[in-house]
Short mmCIF file of C-alpha atoms and ligand atoms in Angstrom, two decimals:
data_model
loop_
_atom_site.label_atom_id
_atom_site.label_comp_id
_atom_site.label_asym_id
_atom_site.label_seq_id
_atom_site.Cartn_x
_atom_site.Cartn_y
_atom_site.Cartn_z
CA MET A 1122 38.40 62.83 -20.86
CA ALA A 1123 36.69 61.65 -17.66
CA VAL A 1124 38.86 61.17 -14.59
CA THR A 1125 38.21 57.42 -14.44
CA GLU A 1126 39.21 56.98 -18.05
CA LYS A 1127 42.41 58.88 -17.35
CA LEU A 1128 43.11 56.63 -14.38
CA ASN A 1129 42.49 53.49 -16.38
CA LYS A 1130 44.83 54.66 -19.09
CA LYS A 1131 47.49 55.42 -16.51
CA GLU A 1132 47.09 51.96 -14.96
CA ILE A 1133 47.42 50.31 -18.33
CA ILE A 1134 50.58 52.25 -19.07
CA SER A 1135 52.12 51.46 -15.70
CA ASN A 1136 51.31 47.76 -16.14
CA LYS A 1137 52.81 47.56 -19.60
CA HIS A 1138 56.05 45.97 -18.51
CA THR A 1139 54.77 43.39 -16.05
CA ASN A 1140 55.31 39.79 -16.94
CA TYR A 1141 53.07 37.74 -14.68
CA ARG A 1142 52.39 34.20 -15.69
CA ASN A 1143 48.99 33.49 -17.18
CA PHE A 1144 48.74 29.84 -16.36
CA PRO A 1145 45.87 27.42 -16.92
CA MET A 1146 43.98 25.70 -14.14
CA VAL A 1147 42.01 22.45 -14.28
CA PRO A 1148 38.60 23.67 -15.47
CA ARG A 1149 36.49 20.85 -14.00
CA VAL A 1150 36.92 18.74 -10.89
CA VAL A 1151 34.82 16.24 -8.96
CA PHE A 1152 35.75 15.60 -5.33
CA GLY A 1153 34.33 12.98 -3.01
CA ARG A 1154 34.54 9.43 -1.74
CA ARG A 1155 33.38 6.96 -4.40
CA SER A 1156 33.19 9.75 -7.01
CA PHE A 1157 35.03 7.39 -9.38
CA SER A 1158 31.58 5.90 -10.07
CA GLN A 1159 30.64 9.17 -11.84
CA LEU A 1160 33.30 8.68 -14.52
CA GLY A 1161 30.80 7.30 -17.06
CA GLU A 1162 28.53 10.33 -16.90
CA VAL A 1163 31.50 12.69 -16.97
CA LEU A 1164 32.86 11.09 -20.14
CA MET A 1165 29.62 10.58 -22.06
CA PRO A 1166 29.30 14.12 -23.51
CA LYS A 1167 32.95 13.96 -24.61
CA ARG A 1168 32.53 10.76 -26.64
CA ARG A 1169 32.81 11.86 -30.27
CA ASN A 1170 31.40 8.71 -31.90
CA SER A 1171 31.55 4.94 -31.57
CA ASP A 1172 34.84 4.75 -33.51
CA ALA A 1173 36.60 7.25 -31.26
CA PRO A 1174 37.37 5.30 -28.09
CA PHE A 1175 38.46 6.38 -24.66
CA ILE A 1176 41.86 5.00 -23.72
CA PHE A 1177 42.36 4.36 -20.01
CA LEU A 1178 45.98 4.23 -18.87
CA ALA A 1179 45.85 2.58 -15.45
CA ASP A 1180 48.52 1.66 -12.93
CA ASP A 1181 49.00 -2.11 -13.17
CA PHE A 1182 48.55 -2.34 -9.40
CA PHE A 1183 44.81 -2.26 -10.22
CA GLU A 1184 44.86 -5.03 -12.81
CA ASN A 1185 43.68 -7.70 -10.38
CA THR A 1186 41.42 -5.53 -8.26
CA ASP A 1187 37.76 -4.67 -8.80
CA LEU A 1188 38.64 -1.24 -10.23
CA PRO A 1189 38.68 -2.37 -13.92
CA SER A 1190 35.07 -3.58 -13.57
CA GLN A 1191 34.10 -0.03 -12.52
CA ILE A 1192 35.64 1.57 -15.61
CA PRO A 1193 32.72 2.55 -17.87
CA LEU A 1194 33.88 0.84 -21.09
CA MET A 1195 31.84 1.24 -24.31
CA PHE A 1196 32.43 0.37 -27.97
CA ASP A 1197 36.19 0.02 -28.64
CA ASP A 1198 37.39 1.62 -25.39
CA GLU A 1199 40.59 0.08 -24.10
CA ILE A 1200 42.33 -0.18 -20.73
CA ILE A 1201 46.11 -0.33 -20.91
CA PHE A 1202 47.75 -1.37 -17.63
CA ILE A 1203 51.16 0.16 -17.07
CA SER A 1204 53.77 -0.46 -14.39
CA ALA A 1205 54.78 2.51 -12.25
CA ASN A 1206 58.00 0.85 -11.14
CA GLU A 1207 59.99 3.24 -13.26
CA GLU A 1208 59.34 6.89 -13.87
CA PRO A 1209 57.85 7.72 -17.30
CA LYS A 1210 60.09 7.93 -20.35
CA THR A 1211 59.70 9.78 -23.64
CA GLU A 1212 60.20 6.53 -25.61
CA GLN A 1213 57.41 4.91 -23.58
CA VAL A 1214 55.10 7.81 -24.51
CA ASP A 1215 56.02 7.50 -28.20
CA ALA A 1216 55.40 3.73 -28.14
CA LEU A 1217 51.99 4.18 -26.52
CA VAL A 1218 50.94 6.81 -29.05
CA ALA A 1219 52.12 4.60 -31.94
CA ARG A 1220 50.15 1.66 -30.54
CA ILE A 1221 46.97 3.73 -30.18
CA LYS A 1222 47.27 5.14 -33.71
CA GLU A 1223 47.89 1.68 -35.15
CA ASN A 1224 44.92 0.09 -33.39
CA PHE A 1225 42.32 2.74 -34.13
CA ALA A 1226 41.31 4.40 -37.36
CA GLU A 1227 40.24 7.55 -35.53
CA LEU A 1228 41.89 9.59 -32.85
CA PRO A 1229 40.55 8.64 -29.40
CA SER A 1230 37.84 10.72 -27.76
CA GLY A 1231 40.18 11.12 -24.83
CA ILE A 1232 42.91 9.73 -22.57
CA ILE A 1233 42.25 8.93 -18.93
CA GLY A 1234 45.15 8.48 -16.50
CA ILE A 1235 44.48 6.43 -13.35
CA GLY A 1236 47.32 6.15 -10.85
CA GLY A 1237 50.00 8.10 -9.04
CA GLY A 1238 52.23 10.79 -10.52
CA THR A 1239 53.76 8.29 -12.93
CA LEU A 1240 50.47 7.40 -14.63
CA LEU A 1241 49.15 10.97 -14.40
CA ASP A 1242 52.23 12.22 -16.23
CA LEU A 1243 52.10 9.46 -18.85
CA ALA A 1244 48.45 10.18 -19.65
CA LYS A 1245 49.13 13.91 -20.04
CA ALA A 1246 52.05 13.20 -22.39
CA VAL A 1247 50.08 10.66 -24.47
CA ALA A 1248 47.23 13.18 -24.84
CA ILE A 1249 49.69 15.83 -26.07
CA MET A 1250 51.57 13.52 -28.41
CA SER A 1251 48.36 12.18 -29.97
CA THR A 1252 47.85 15.54 -31.68
CA ASN A 1253 51.44 16.81 -32.05
CA SER A 1254 53.97 15.07 -34.26
CA GLY A 1255 56.71 13.24 -32.39
CA PRO A 1256 59.13 12.35 -30.98
CA SER A 1257 58.03 13.54 -27.56
CA HIS A 1258 61.53 14.50 -26.39
CA ASN A 1259 61.34 17.45 -28.80
CA TYR A 1260 58.78 19.00 -26.45
CA GLN A 1261 60.72 18.67 -23.19
CA GLY A 1262 61.08 22.26 -22.10
CA TRP A 1263 58.80 25.27 -21.84
CA ASP A 1264 55.93 26.08 -24.20
CA LEU A 1265 57.09 24.01 -27.15
CA VAL A 1266 53.73 22.28 -27.72
CA LYS A 1267 51.94 23.76 -30.74
CA LYS A 1268 48.53 22.06 -30.84
CA PRO A 1269 45.96 21.42 -28.12
CA ALA A 1270 46.12 17.92 -26.61
CA LEU A 1271 43.33 15.36 -26.77
CA TYR A 1272 40.74 15.70 -24.01
CA HIS A 1273 42.39 14.20 -20.92
CA VAL A 1274 41.20 13.24 -17.48
CA GLY A 1275 43.37 12.64 -14.40
CA ILE A 1276 42.34 10.34 -11.55
CA PRO A 1277 44.97 10.21 -8.79
CA THR A 1278 45.29 7.05 -6.69
CA ILE A 1279 48.05 8.36 -4.38
CA SER A 1280 48.14 11.87 -2.96
CA GLY A 1281 51.10 14.20 -2.95
CA THR A 1282 52.72 15.02 -6.26
CA GLY A 1283 50.24 17.67 -7.38
CA ALA A 1284 50.56 16.23 -10.91
CA GLU A 1285 46.77 16.37 -11.07
CA VAL A 1286 46.87 20.19 -11.17
CA SER A 1287 50.23 21.02 -12.70
CA ARG A 1288 51.01 22.21 -16.24
CA THR A 1289 53.90 19.79 -16.63
CA THR A 1290 54.54 16.13 -17.29
CA VAL A 1291 57.99 15.09 -16.09
CA LEU A 1292 59.68 12.67 -18.49
CA MET A 1293 63.04 10.96 -18.71
CA GLY A 1294 64.29 11.62 -22.24
CA PRO A 1295 67.37 10.38 -24.10
CA ASP A 1296 69.53 13.14 -22.69
CA LYS A 1297 67.57 14.81 -19.90
CA LYS A 1298 64.85 14.46 -17.32
CA LEU A 1299 62.60 17.42 -17.98
CA GLY A 1300 58.92 18.22 -18.15
CA ILE A 1301 56.75 19.06 -21.11
CA ASN A 1302 55.59 22.35 -19.61
CA SER A 1303 52.75 23.84 -21.59
CA ASP A 1304 49.26 25.29 -21.38
CA TYR A 1305 48.00 22.13 -23.11
CA THR A 1306 49.48 19.79 -20.49
CA THR A 1307 47.00 20.61 -17.70
CA TYR A 1308 44.10 18.19 -17.32
CA ASP A 1309 40.67 19.07 -18.72
CA GLN A 1310 38.99 17.19 -15.92
CA VAL A 1311 40.12 15.67 -12.64
CA ILE A 1312 38.27 13.22 -10.44
CA LEU A 1313 39.43 13.23 -6.82
CA ASP A 1314 38.17 10.10 -5.08
CA PRO A 1315 40.06 9.65 -1.79
CA ASP A 1316 38.82 6.04 -1.55
CA LEU A 1317 41.13 5.13 -4.45
CA THR A 1318 44.10 5.75 -2.14
CA LYS A 1319 42.99 3.21 0.49
CA THR A 1320 45.40 0.52 -0.71
CA VAL A 1321 48.59 2.62 -0.84
CA PRO A 1322 51.29 0.94 1.32
CA THR A 1323 52.45 3.02 4.32
CA GLU A 1324 55.95 3.80 3.02
CA GLN A 1325 54.68 4.89 -0.39
CA TRP A 1326 51.95 6.97 1.28
CA PHE A 1327 54.65 8.65 3.33
CA TYR A 1328 57.10 9.30 0.47
CA THR A 1329 54.50 10.71 -1.91
CA GLY A 1330 52.85 12.65 0.95
CA MET A 1331 56.25 14.14 1.81
CA ASP A 1332 56.56 15.30 -1.81
CA CYS A 1333 53.59 17.54 -1.01
CA PHE A 1334 55.00 18.59 2.37
CA ILE A 1335 58.31 19.51 0.70
CA HIS A 1336 56.48 21.44 -2.05
CA CYS A 1337 54.97 23.56 0.73
CA ILE A 1338 58.22 24.12 2.62
CA GLU A 1339 60.16 24.97 -0.52
CA SER A 1340 57.46 27.26 -1.85
CA LEU A 1341 56.80 29.04 1.47
CA ASN A 1342 60.52 29.58 2.12
CA GLY A 1343 61.39 30.63 -1.41
CA THR A 1344 62.23 34.05 -2.76
CA TYR A 1345 59.53 33.65 -5.44
CA LEU A 1346 56.81 33.56 -2.78
CA ASN A 1347 53.78 35.75 -3.38
CA ALA A 1348 50.28 36.01 -1.90
CA PHE A 1349 48.88 33.55 -4.45
CA SER A 1350 51.40 30.79 -3.66
CA LYS A 1351 51.34 31.55 0.02
CA SER A 1352 47.59 31.12 0.34
CA TYR A 1353 47.71 27.66 -1.23
CA GLY A 1354 50.99 26.65 0.41
CA GLU A 1355 49.84 27.55 3.91
CA LYS A 1356 46.63 25.58 3.50
CA ALA A 1357 48.50 22.56 2.13
CA LEU A 1358 51.02 22.70 4.97
CA GLU A 1359 48.25 22.91 7.56
CA LEU A 1360 46.62 19.81 6.03
CA CYS A 1361 49.95 17.93 5.91
CA ASN A 1362 50.53 18.71 9.58
CA GLU A 1363 47.11 17.32 10.46
CA VAL A 1364 47.61 14.20 8.36
CA PHE A 1365 51.16 13.38 9.42
CA LEU A 1366 51.31 14.70 13.00
CA GLU A 1367 47.81 14.35 14.44
CA ASP A 1368 45.66 11.32 15.01
CA ILE A 1369 42.70 11.82 12.73
CA PRO A 1370 40.36 9.13 11.36
CA GLU A 1371 41.71 7.35 8.28
CA GLU A 1372 38.94 8.50 5.95
CA GLU A 1373 39.39 12.12 6.97
CA SER A 1374 43.13 11.74 6.57
CA ARG A 1375 42.75 10.48 2.98
CA ASP A 1376 40.39 13.37 2.14
CA LYS A 1377 42.79 15.90 3.61
CA LEU A 1378 45.93 14.56 1.95
CA MET A 1379 44.19 14.62 -1.42
CA MET A 1380 43.34 18.29 -0.92
CA ALA A 1381 46.85 19.00 0.41
CA SER A 1382 48.28 17.60 -2.82
CA TRP A 1383 46.00 19.85 -4.86
CA HIS A 1384 46.86 22.98 -2.88
CA GLY A 1385 50.57 22.14 -2.80
CA GLY A 1386 50.52 21.81 -6.59
CA MET A 1387 48.72 25.14 -6.90
CA SER A 1388 51.25 26.76 -4.60
CA ILE A 1389 54.27 25.79 -6.74
CA ALA A 1390 52.41 26.68 -9.94
CA TYR A 1391 52.94 30.32 -9.08
CA SER A 1392 56.29 29.99 -7.33
CA GLN A 1393 58.86 27.19 -7.54
CA VAL A 1394 60.30 24.27 -5.62
CA GLY A 1395 63.79 24.37 -4.10
CA ILE A 1396 66.91 22.53 -2.99
CA ALA A 1397 65.47 19.09 -2.19
CA HIS A 1398 63.86 18.91 -5.61
CA ALA A 1399 66.99 20.10 -7.44
CA MET A 1400 69.16 17.51 -5.71
CA SER A 1401 66.55 14.77 -5.99
CA TYR A 1402 66.72 15.23 -9.77
CA GLY A 1403 70.41 14.27 -9.56
CA LEU A 1404 69.61 11.09 -7.61
CA SER A 1405 66.85 10.19 -10.01
CA TYR A 1406 68.94 10.83 -13.12
CA LEU A 1407 71.92 8.77 -12.03
CA LEU A 1408 70.35 6.09 -9.86
CA GLY A 1409 66.67 6.01 -10.84
CA VAL A 1410 65.62 6.93 -7.27
CA LYS A 1411 61.94 7.82 -7.40
CA HIS A 1412 60.76 11.38 -6.85
CA GLY A 1413 59.10 11.10 -3.41
CA LEU A 1414 61.83 8.99 -1.84
CA GLY A 1415 64.58 11.08 -3.46
CA ASN A 1416 63.10 14.25 -1.98
CA CYS A 1417 63.02 12.69 1.49
CA LEU A 1418 66.60 11.42 1.18
CA VAL A 1419 67.84 14.92 0.43
CA PHE A 1420 65.47 16.89 2.64
CA GLN A 1421 66.53 15.14 5.86
CA HIS A 1422 69.97 16.80 5.42
CA LEU A 1423 68.75 20.33 4.65
CA GLU A 1424 68.39 21.65 8.23
CA LYS A 1425 70.74 24.51 7.35
CA PHE A 1426 68.34 25.74 4.66
CA TYR A 1427 64.92 24.72 5.99
CA PRO A 1428 65.37 24.36 9.79
CA ASP A 1429 61.67 24.40 10.74
CA GLY A 1430 60.70 22.15 7.86
CA VAL A 1431 63.35 19.55 8.69
CA GLU A 1432 62.29 19.57 12.34
CA LEU A 1433 58.69 18.82 11.33
CA PHE A 1434 59.87 16.20 8.84
CA ASN A 1435 61.83 14.42 11.59
CA LYS A 1436 58.74 14.36 13.80
CA MET A 1437 56.70 12.89 10.96
CA ILE A 1438 59.27 10.21 10.16
CA HIS A 1439 59.45 9.29 13.81
CA LYS A 1440 55.67 9.16 14.29
CA HIS A 1441 55.20 6.83 11.33
CA GLN A 1442 58.31 4.77 12.03
CA ILE A 1443 59.70 5.22 8.56
CA THR A 1444 63.30 4.14 8.04
CA LEU A 1445 64.85 5.82 5.04
CA PRO A 1446 67.33 3.70 3.07
CA LYS A 1447 70.96 4.45 3.81
CA GLY A 1448 74.20 4.20 1.88
CA ILE A 1449 72.58 5.08 -1.47
CA CYS A 1450 75.64 7.09 -2.52
CA SER A 1451 78.30 5.14 -0.66
CA ASN A 1452 79.75 3.31 -3.66
CA LEU A 1453 79.64 6.11 -6.15
CA THR A 1454 82.68 7.31 -8.09
CA GLU A 1455 83.89 10.90 -8.41
CA ASN A 1456 82.37 10.99 -11.89
CA ASP A 1457 79.03 9.89 -10.49
CA PHE A 1458 79.05 12.69 -7.92
CA ASP A 1459 80.06 15.19 -10.60
CA LEU A 1460 77.18 14.10 -12.81
CA MET A 1461 74.61 14.36 -10.00
CA ILE A 1462 75.93 17.78 -9.01
CA LYS A 1463 75.80 18.94 -12.64
CA VAL A 1464 72.20 17.75 -13.05
CA ALA A 1465 71.17 19.39 -9.76
CA MET A 1466 72.91 22.72 -10.44
CA ARG A 1467 71.33 22.94 -13.87
CA MET A 1468 67.95 23.46 -12.16
CA GLU A 1469 68.63 27.19 -11.95
CA PRO A 1470 65.14 28.51 -11.13
CA LEU A 1471 64.93 26.11 -8.17
CA TRP A 1472 68.19 27.45 -6.72
CA GLU A 1473 67.21 31.01 -7.41
CA ASN A 1474 63.92 30.45 -5.63
CA ALA A 1475 65.67 28.84 -2.67
CA LEU A 1476 68.63 31.19 -2.26
CA GLY A 1477 67.96 34.33 -4.27
CA LYS A 1478 69.45 35.80 -7.43
CA ASP A 1479 73.01 35.49 -6.14
CA TRP A 1480 72.56 31.78 -5.37
CA LYS A 1481 75.81 30.92 -7.14
CA ASN A 1482 77.67 32.75 -4.37
CA LYS A 1483 75.83 30.83 -1.70
CA ILE A 1484 76.18 27.24 -2.81
CA THR A 1485 79.13 25.38 -4.31
CA PRO A 1486 79.57 21.96 -5.88
CA ASP A 1487 81.39 20.96 -2.69
CA CYS A 1488 78.33 21.77 -0.55
CA LEU A 1489 76.26 19.50 -2.77
CA ARG A 1490 78.84 16.73 -2.67
CA GLU A 1491 78.84 16.89 1.12
CA ILE A 1492 75.06 16.42 1.21
CA TYR A 1493 75.07 13.62 -1.39
CA MET A 1494 77.77 11.80 0.57
CA LYS A 1495 75.50 11.65 3.63
CA ILE A 1496 72.73 9.91 1.64
P1 LIG B 2364 53.95 6.53 -8.55
O1 LIG B 2364 52.89 6.86 -9.52
O2 LIG B 2364 55.34 6.41 -9.08
O3 LIG B 2364 53.56 5.16 -7.82
C1 LIG B 2364 54.34 4.66 -6.74
C2 LIG B 2364 53.90 3.23 -6.40
O4 LIG B 2364 52.61 3.21 -5.82
C3 LIG B 2364 53.82 2.32 -7.62
O5 LIG B 2364 54.34 1.07 -7.26
C4 LIG B 2364 52.33 2.21 -7.89
O6 LIG B 2364 52.01 1.00 -8.53
C5 LIG B 2364 51.77 2.25 -6.50
N1 LIG B 2364 50.37 2.68 -6.38
C6 LIG B 2364 49.75 3.73 -6.99
N2 LIG B 2364 48.48 3.87 -6.53
C7 LIG B 2364 48.30 2.87 -5.63
C8 LIG B 2364 47.19 2.48 -4.82
N3 LIG B 2364 46.07 3.18 -4.79
N4 LIG B 2364 47.35 1.40 -4.03
C9 LIG B 2364 48.52 0.71 -4.00
N5 LIG B 2364 49.59 1.04 -4.72
C10 LIG B 2364 49.49 2.12 -5.54
O7 LIG B 2364 53.98 7.53 -7.31
P2 LIG B 2364 53.93 9.09 -7.13
O8 LIG B 2364 54.83 9.40 -6.03
O9 LIG B 2364 52.53 9.56 -7.07
O10 LIG B 2364 54.51 9.68 -8.49
C11 LIG B 2364 55.89 9.88 -8.76
C12 LIG B 2364 56.00 10.45 -10.15
O11 LIG B 2364 55.33 11.69 -10.21
C13 LIG B 2364 57.41 10.71 -10.63
O12 LIG B 2364 57.54 10.19 -11.94
C14 LIG B 2364 57.54 12.20 -10.66
O13 LIG B 2364 58.43 12.69 -11.64
C15 LIG B 2364 56.12 12.61 -10.94
N6 LIG B 2364 55.78 13.96 -10.50
C16 LIG B 2364 55.14 14.77 -11.37
C17 LIG B 2364 54.78 16.05 -11.01
C18 LIG B 2364 54.06 16.93 -11.99
O14 LIG B 2364 53.75 18.05 -11.65
N7 LIG B 2364 53.78 16.48 -13.17
C19 LIG B 2364 55.07 16.52 -9.73
C20 LIG B 2364 55.72 15.68 -8.84
C21 LIG B 2364 56.08 14.39 -9.24
ZN1 LIG B 2365 57.75 17.13 -6.10
#
């Protein structure tokens, strides 16, 4: 046997017990100002026939803007406007899928989500549930989806969540808020047009942007960190610092935040988020506090865990004159606190990433209560 062959065999044997994740990435992406106008040509080859429509799920913010007139409708294509006031629910996904199946004899050619994390997650879930039998809450968890989803395209209109690159769609179900994490969840195509984010109000821009910033801090300071996550996380953090701490032209700032969101999402794909996210889940579950704001409400009190990150966060809040709501938890009962703490502590991988394998010795329900009480 030749030496190289021997070496290869040895490598294979020594790698036998590794368990690295083999996760999917978005295979096609368009980036650029006004790239939304290319949607028609992107979709055309994916149109199966005139009876198989494209269904566009769009944030209802755009209903009375000129965006609908730019959507390349043909044949029976339909735009469904959806409010992002509440985070997506499994029953909402099931109702949308039922409506689409009732209205069309054939399965759609594809589902296109246009909006922030809420609409991006809804579109992913509708694409999955169009080909897998329901109800959708049966798939909340890891790798429970059996069949490939319909072709789906994500078009973010706010930057920060990383939902455009992730392999999850976070849904509120009857008994839990949990993602459908699967290889079929990831988008087949993404269109990144920073111009679509022009109309985002300042506070929302800040909260969703801070979701990205916090992804970076939690990933870069986590025990799961590796060279893959670090390379994306460092780039995303650098971009966030430029966007939120320097004075750069607005157009450049929109471009950069869109790429920060992408890199931040890639960073956590191969590591994990941490304490702010775990505790934000508690706020969201009990009080319906939205993801970006919830993360900020918790993160401001995490100086003990992320001192450098909280210092930067305070500078950013100050620079943009953001006033976070106060007294969110002031009228809660003991049972309410217990429920939030239970929901937060259930997010085991997030705690393990933040504090290491012996995290249970480092954090107690009382520590969490103390933080919640400050919010
Ligand atoms: P969002 O989609 O909830 O929207 C927030 C608000 O901004 C809404 O009122 C919406 O109408 C408005 N809006 C959206 N685009 C706008 C525009 N261009 N101009 C003006 N207003 C606009 O916001 P988000 O922070 O992007 O998403 C939060 C959701 O993302 C949560 O449901 C969260 O669970 C989810 N999320 C998912 C992932 C993932 O990997 N799948 C990651 C993080 C967060
Ligand atoms: Zn997040």
